[in-house]
Coordinates of C-alpha atoms in Angstrom, one line a residue:
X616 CA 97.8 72.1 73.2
X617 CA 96.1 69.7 71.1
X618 CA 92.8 72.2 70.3
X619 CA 95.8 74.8 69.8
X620 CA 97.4 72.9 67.3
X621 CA 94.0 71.8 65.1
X622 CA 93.3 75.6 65.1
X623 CA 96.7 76.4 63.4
X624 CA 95.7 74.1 60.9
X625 CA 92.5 75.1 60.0
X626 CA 94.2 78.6 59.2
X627 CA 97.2 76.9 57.0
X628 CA 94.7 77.3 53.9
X629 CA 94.7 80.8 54.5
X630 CA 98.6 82.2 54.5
X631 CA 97.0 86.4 55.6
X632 CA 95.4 85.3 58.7
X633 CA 97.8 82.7 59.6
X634 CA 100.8 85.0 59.3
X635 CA 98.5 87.8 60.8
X636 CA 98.4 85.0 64.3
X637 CA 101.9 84.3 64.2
X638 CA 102.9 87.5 64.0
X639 CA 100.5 88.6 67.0
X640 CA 101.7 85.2 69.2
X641 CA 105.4 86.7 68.6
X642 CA 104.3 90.4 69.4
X643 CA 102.6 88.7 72.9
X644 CA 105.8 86.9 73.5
X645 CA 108.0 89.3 73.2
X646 CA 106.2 92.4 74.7
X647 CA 104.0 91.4 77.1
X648 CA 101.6 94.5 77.4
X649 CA 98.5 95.1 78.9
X650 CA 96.5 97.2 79.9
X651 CA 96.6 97.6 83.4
X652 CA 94.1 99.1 85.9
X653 CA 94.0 102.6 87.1
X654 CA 96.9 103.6 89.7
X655 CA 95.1 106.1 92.1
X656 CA 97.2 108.5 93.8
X657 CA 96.1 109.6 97.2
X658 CA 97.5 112.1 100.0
X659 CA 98.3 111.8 103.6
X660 CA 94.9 112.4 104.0
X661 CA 93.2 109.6 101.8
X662 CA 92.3 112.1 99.2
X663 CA 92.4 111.3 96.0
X664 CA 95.0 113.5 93.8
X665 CA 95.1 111.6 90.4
X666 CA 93.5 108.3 88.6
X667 CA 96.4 107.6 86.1
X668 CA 96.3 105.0 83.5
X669 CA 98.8 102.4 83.5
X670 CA 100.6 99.4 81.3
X671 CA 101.2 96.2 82.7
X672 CA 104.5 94.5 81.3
X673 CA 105.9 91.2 83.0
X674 CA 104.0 91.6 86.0
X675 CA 105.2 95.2 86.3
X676 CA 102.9 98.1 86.7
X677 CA 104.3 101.3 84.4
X678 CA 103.2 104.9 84.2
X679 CA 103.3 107.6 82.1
X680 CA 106.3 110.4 82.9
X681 CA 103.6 113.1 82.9
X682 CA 102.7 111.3 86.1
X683 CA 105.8 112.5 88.3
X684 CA 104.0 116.2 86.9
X685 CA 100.5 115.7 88.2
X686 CA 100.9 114.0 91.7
X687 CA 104.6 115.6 92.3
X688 CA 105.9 118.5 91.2
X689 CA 103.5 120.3 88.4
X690 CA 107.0 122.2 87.4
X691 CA 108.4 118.8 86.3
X692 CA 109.7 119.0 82.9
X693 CA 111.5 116.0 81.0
X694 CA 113.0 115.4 78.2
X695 CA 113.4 112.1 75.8
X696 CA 116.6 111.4 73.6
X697 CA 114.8 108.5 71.2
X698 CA 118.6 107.9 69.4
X699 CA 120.7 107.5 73.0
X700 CA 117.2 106.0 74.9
X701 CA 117.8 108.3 77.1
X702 CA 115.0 110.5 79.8
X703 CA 116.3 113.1 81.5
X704 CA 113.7 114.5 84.0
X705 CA 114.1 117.7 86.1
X706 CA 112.2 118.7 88.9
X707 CA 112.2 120.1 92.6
X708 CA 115.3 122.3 91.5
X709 CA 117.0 118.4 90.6
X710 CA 118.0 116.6 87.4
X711 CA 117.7 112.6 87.2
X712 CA 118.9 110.9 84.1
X713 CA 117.8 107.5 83.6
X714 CA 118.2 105.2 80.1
X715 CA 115.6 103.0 79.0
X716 CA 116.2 99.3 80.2
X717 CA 118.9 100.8 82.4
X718 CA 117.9 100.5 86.2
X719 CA 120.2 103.2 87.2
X720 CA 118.7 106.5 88.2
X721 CA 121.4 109.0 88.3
X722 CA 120.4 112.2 90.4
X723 CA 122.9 114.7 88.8
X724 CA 122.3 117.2 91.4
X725 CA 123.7 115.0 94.2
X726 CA 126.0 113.2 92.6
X727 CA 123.8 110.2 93.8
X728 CA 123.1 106.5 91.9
X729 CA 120.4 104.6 92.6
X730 CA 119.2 101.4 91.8
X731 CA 115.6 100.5 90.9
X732 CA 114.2 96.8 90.8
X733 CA 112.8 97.1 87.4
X734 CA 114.4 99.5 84.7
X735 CA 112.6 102.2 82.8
X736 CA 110.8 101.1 79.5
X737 CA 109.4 102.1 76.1
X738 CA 105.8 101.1 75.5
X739 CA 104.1 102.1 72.5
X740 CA 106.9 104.8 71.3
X741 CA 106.8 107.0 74.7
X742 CA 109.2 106.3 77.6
X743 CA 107.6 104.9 80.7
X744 CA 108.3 104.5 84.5
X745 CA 108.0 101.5 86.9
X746 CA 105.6 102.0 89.9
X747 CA 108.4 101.9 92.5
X748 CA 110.4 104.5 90.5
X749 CA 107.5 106.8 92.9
X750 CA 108.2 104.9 95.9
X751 CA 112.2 104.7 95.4
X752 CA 113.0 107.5 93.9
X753 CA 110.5 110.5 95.2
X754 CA 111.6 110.5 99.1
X755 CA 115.0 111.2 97.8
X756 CA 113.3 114.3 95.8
X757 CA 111.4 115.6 98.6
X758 CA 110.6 115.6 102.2
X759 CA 107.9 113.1 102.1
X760 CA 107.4 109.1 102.7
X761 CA 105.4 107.2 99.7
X762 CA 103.6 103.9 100.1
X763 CA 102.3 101.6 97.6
X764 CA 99.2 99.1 98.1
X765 CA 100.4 96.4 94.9
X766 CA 96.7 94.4 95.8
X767 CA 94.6 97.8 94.7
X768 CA 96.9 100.0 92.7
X769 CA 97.0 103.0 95.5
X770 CA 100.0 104.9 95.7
X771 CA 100.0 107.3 99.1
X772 CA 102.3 110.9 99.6
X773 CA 103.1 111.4 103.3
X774 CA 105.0 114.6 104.4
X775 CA 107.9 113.3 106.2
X776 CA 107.3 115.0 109.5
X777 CA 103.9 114.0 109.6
X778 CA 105.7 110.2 109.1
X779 CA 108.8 110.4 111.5
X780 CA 108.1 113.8 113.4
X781 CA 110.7 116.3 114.7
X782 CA 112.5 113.8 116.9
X783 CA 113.4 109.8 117.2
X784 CA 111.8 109.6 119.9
X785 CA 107.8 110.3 119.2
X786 CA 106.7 107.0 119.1
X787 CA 108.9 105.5 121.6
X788 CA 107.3 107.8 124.5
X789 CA 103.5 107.2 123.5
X790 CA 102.5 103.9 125.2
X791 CA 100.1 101.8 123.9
X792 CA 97.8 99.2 125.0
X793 CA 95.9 96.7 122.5
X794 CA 93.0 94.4 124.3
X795 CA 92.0 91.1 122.2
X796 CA 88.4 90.8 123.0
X797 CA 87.4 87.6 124.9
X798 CA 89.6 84.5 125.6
X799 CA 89.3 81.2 127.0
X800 CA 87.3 78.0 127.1
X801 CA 83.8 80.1 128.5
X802 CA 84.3 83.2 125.9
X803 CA 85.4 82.1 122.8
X804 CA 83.1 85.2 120.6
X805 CA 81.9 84.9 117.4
X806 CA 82.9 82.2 114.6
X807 CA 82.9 81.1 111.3
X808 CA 81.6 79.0 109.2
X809 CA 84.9 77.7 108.3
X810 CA 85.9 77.3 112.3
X811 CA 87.8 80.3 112.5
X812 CA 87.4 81.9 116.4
X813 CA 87.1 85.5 117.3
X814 CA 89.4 85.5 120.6
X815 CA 92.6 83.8 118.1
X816 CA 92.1 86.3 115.6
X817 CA 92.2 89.2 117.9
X818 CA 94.8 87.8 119.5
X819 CA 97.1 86.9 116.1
X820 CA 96.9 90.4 115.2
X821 CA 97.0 92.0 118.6
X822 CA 100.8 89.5 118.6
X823 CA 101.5 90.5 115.2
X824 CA 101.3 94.4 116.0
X825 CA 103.7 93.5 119.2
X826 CA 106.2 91.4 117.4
X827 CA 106.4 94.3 114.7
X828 CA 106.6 97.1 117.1
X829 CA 109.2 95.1 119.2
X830 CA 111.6 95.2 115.5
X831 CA 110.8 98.7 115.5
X832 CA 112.1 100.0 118.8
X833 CA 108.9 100.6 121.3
X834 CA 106.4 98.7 122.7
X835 CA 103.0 97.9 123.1
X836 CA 101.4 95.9 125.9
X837 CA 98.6 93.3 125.6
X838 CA 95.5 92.8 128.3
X839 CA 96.1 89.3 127.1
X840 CA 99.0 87.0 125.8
X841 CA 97.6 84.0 125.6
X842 CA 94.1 81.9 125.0
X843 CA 92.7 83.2 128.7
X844 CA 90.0 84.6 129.5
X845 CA 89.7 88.2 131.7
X846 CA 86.8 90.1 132.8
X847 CA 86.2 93.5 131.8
X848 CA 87.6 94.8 135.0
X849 CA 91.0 92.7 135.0
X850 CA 91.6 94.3 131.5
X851 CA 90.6 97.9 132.4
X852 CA 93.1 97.9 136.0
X853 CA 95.7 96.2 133.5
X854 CA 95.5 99.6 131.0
X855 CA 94.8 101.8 133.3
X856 CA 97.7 100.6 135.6
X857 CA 100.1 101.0 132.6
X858 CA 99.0 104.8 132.0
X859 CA 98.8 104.3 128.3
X860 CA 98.3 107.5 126.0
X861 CA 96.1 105.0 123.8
X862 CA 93.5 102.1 124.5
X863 CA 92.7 99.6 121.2
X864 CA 90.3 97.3 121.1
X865 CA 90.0 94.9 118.7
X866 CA 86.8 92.7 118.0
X867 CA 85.3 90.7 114.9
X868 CA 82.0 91.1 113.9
X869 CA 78.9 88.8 112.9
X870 CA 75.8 89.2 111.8
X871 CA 72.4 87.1 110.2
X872 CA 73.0 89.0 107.3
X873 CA 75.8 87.7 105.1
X874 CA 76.4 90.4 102.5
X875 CA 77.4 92.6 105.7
X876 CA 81.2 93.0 105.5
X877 CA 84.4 95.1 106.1
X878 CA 85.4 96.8 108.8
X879 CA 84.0 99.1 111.3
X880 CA 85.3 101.5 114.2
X881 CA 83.7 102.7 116.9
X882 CA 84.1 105.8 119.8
X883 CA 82.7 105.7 123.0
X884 CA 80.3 108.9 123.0
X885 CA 77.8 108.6 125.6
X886 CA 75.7 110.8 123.4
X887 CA 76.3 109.1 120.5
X888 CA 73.3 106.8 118.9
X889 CA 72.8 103.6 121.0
X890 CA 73.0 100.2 119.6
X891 CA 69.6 98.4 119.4
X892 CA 69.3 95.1 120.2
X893 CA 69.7 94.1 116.8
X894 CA 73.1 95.2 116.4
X895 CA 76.1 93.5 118.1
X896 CA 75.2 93.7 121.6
X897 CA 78.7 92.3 123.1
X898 CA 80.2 95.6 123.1
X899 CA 77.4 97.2 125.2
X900 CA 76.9 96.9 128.8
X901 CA 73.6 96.2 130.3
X902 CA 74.7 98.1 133.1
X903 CA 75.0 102.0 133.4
X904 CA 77.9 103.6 131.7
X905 CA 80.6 105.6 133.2
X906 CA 80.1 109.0 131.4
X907 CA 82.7 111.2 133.1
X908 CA 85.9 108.7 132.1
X909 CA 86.0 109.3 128.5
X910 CA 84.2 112.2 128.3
X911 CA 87.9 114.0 128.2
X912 CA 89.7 111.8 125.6
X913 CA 86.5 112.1 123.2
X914 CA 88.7 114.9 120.8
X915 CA 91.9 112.5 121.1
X916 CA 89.8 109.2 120.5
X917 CA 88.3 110.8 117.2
X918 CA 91.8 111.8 116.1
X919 CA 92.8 108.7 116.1
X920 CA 90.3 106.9 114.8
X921 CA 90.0 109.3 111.4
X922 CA 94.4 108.3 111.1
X923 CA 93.0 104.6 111.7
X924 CA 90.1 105.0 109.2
X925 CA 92.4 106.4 106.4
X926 CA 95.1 104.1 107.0
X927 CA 92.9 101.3 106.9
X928 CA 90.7 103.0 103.6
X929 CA 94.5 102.6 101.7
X930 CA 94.8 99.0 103.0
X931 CA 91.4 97.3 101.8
X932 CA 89.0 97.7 99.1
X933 CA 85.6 98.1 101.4
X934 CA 85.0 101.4 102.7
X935 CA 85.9 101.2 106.7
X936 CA 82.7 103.1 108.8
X937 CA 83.3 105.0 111.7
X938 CA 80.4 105.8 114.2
X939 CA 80.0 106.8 117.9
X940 CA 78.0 105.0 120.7
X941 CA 78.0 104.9 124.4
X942 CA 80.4 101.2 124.6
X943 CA 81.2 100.2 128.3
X944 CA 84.1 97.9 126.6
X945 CA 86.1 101.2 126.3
X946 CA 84.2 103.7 128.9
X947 CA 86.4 102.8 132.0
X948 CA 89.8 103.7 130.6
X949 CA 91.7 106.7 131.3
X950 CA 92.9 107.6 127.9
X951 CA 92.0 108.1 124.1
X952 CA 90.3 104.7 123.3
X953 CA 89.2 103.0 120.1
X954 CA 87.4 99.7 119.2
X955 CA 87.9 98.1 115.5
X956 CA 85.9 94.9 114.4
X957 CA 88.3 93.6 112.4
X958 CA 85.7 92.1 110.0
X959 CA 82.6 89.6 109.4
X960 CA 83.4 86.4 110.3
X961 CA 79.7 85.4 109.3
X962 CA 80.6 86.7 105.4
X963 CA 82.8 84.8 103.4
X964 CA 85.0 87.2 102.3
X965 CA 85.9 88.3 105.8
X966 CA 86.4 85.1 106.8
X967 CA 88.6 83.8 103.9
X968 CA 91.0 87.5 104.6
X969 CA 90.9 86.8 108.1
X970 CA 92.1 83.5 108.1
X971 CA 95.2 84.6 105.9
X972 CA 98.3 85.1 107.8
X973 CA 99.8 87.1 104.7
X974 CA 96.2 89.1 105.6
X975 CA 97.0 89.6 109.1
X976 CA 100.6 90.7 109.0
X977 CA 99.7 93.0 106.4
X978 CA 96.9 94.0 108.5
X979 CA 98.9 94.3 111.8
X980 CA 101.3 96.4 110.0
X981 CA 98.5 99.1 108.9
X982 CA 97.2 99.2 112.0
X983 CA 101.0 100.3 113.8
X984 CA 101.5 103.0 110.5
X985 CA 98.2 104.5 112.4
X986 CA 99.5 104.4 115.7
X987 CA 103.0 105.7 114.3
X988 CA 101.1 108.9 112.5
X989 CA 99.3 109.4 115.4
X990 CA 102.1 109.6 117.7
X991 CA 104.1 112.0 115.9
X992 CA 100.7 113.5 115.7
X993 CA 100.6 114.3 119.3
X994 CA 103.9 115.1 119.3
X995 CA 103.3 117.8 117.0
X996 CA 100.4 119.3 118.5
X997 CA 102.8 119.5 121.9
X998 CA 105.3 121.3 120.4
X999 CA 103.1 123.6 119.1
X1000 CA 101.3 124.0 122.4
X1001 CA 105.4 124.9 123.8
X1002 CA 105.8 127.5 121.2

């Protein structure tokens, strides 16, 4: 405050620039603008449909109206009345009317109201929409579910019956078994520098997922509950005695090289490329591998683990790898399997993330969207089987 004050002095002597600061200070104050980074807009797919400019205003994140047009509808028309503040947007054959500073969308059409957390605004003469104006006020528009990442400005367009399928009951007939890798005092896996243990990671998020799916009607079992350790063999009579439609394991990774981060997913293909010796050599068996049990799922594993990839790809900023080895951690079960190492613990960056609990619920919740698209997924595909 002190350096502050000594610099309005030294501009007292001259009245132009001093009114010039005060008058900036007050515009600052008062309006709060900024520019804020691109919002990218992506499909179901992960695809990128626009990179759109935004304004950031008391912690808000605004768009341009044009935006509804180019990731939407591209019939979208609107229509600003400067003297009554008021926007008046038509699109998908619907009318909204909204007033600037008013967080009342009125959809005329359907004689519907609804309330949005942060009104619409005038920056810089042209009328301008919060973020979750798209994820608020679009589902009610069109068929279609839309999710925002606030972290890395990513706003995602689902088809609804991609997101909920054709009936309740999709995701409550798939079963699901996660398997937190290692356990116990004799297998503890990798750690970090910063004490953090590979078996109480897996096993937070494998929880996390269960707690969550629990709220949401189904459930998913666990090979493991608690801090114990099971062979390879308990865990694979465990899943297979369950007769799961999907097998998910979930690993860290580490490695001598700290800049190596993110993370990875991995299909057992007996013909795919075999790790070297080098690479992470828990995951593969010194023993021969059992070709012939997931040599039937290898179509339903890679389905899944492009939904987990994308899902993941609109969670976190490092690009998520997918590859294909023989891995005897997944080669026993009867059923489409996937393994993800949930990050680096020997990098920094992974470690700090992974030992966020904020991290891992947002984490576990990305994870069950996967296993939710997936599931209505299959669904789908059955029904068109039926027809």
């Amino acid at each position: 405050m002190k350096t502050h004050n000594n610099y309005i002095s030294l501009l007292r002597p001259y009245p132009f620039l001093f009114l010039l600061h005060i008058i900036l200070i007050i515009f600052i104050q008062t309006h709060g603008y900024a520019q804020a980074p691109t919002v990218r807009f992506v499909n179901m797919n992960g695809e990128i449909m626009a990179e759109v400019e935004s304004v950031l205003h008391e912690d808000t994140v605004f768009l341009p109206v044009e935006t509804v047009k180019d990731v939407f509808d591209s019939e979208m028309t609107y229509n600003y009345h400067l003297p009554r503040s008021q926007l008046i947007i038509k699109t998908k054959g619907k009318e909204l009317r909204l007033r600037m500073g008013n967080d009342t969308v009125n959809i005329v059409s359907d004689k519907k109201k609804i309330s949005l957390n942060v009104p619409p605004r005038v920056i810089d003469g042209q009328p301008m929409l919060p973020i979750h104006f798209f994820q608020d006020i679009l589902p009610h528009l069109d068929d279609i579910v839309v999710l925002y990442n606030p972290n890395l400005q990513r706003v995602r367009l689902i088809p609804k019956n991609a997101w909920e399928g054709n009936t309740d009951d999709a995701v409550n007939s798939l079963i699901v078994i996660i398997d937190p890798g290692h356990g116990g005092d004799e297998d503890i896996g990798c750690k970090s520098q910063n004490g953090l243990v590979e078996k109480e990671i897996v096993l937070a998020v494998a929880k996390k997922i269960q707690t969550l799916s629990k709220q949401q009607g189904y459930i998913i079992h666990l090979t493991r509950e608690q801090d114990i350790n099971k062979t390879r063999t308990q865990r694979v009579q465990f899943t297979n005695r369950k007769q799961g439609q999907l097998f998910l394991s979930l690993h860290c990774n580490a490695s001598f090289a700290e800049n190596h981060k993110g993370m990875r997913i991995y299909i057992n293909n007996p013909n795919g490329e075999l790790r070297s010796k080098a690479g992470i050599t828990k995951v593969i068996g010194q023993k021969g591998i059992n070709i012939l049990n997931q040599a039937n799922y290898l179509k339903q594993s890679r389905d899944y683990a492009t939904i987990l990839q994308t899902e993941l790809n609109f969670f976190t900023e490092d690009e998520v790898k997918l590859k294909e080895y023989p891995i005897i951690a997944l080669s026993d079960v009867y059923m489409p399997a996937v393994l993800l190492e949930l990050g680096y613990l020997s990098n920094i960056d992974d470690a700090t993330k992974l030992s966020n609990p904020d991290y891992i619920s947002e984490l576990a919740k990305t994870i069950l969207r996967s296993i939710k698209l997936y599931a209505t997924s299959v669904e789908s595909n059955l029904n068109a089987v039926n027809e």
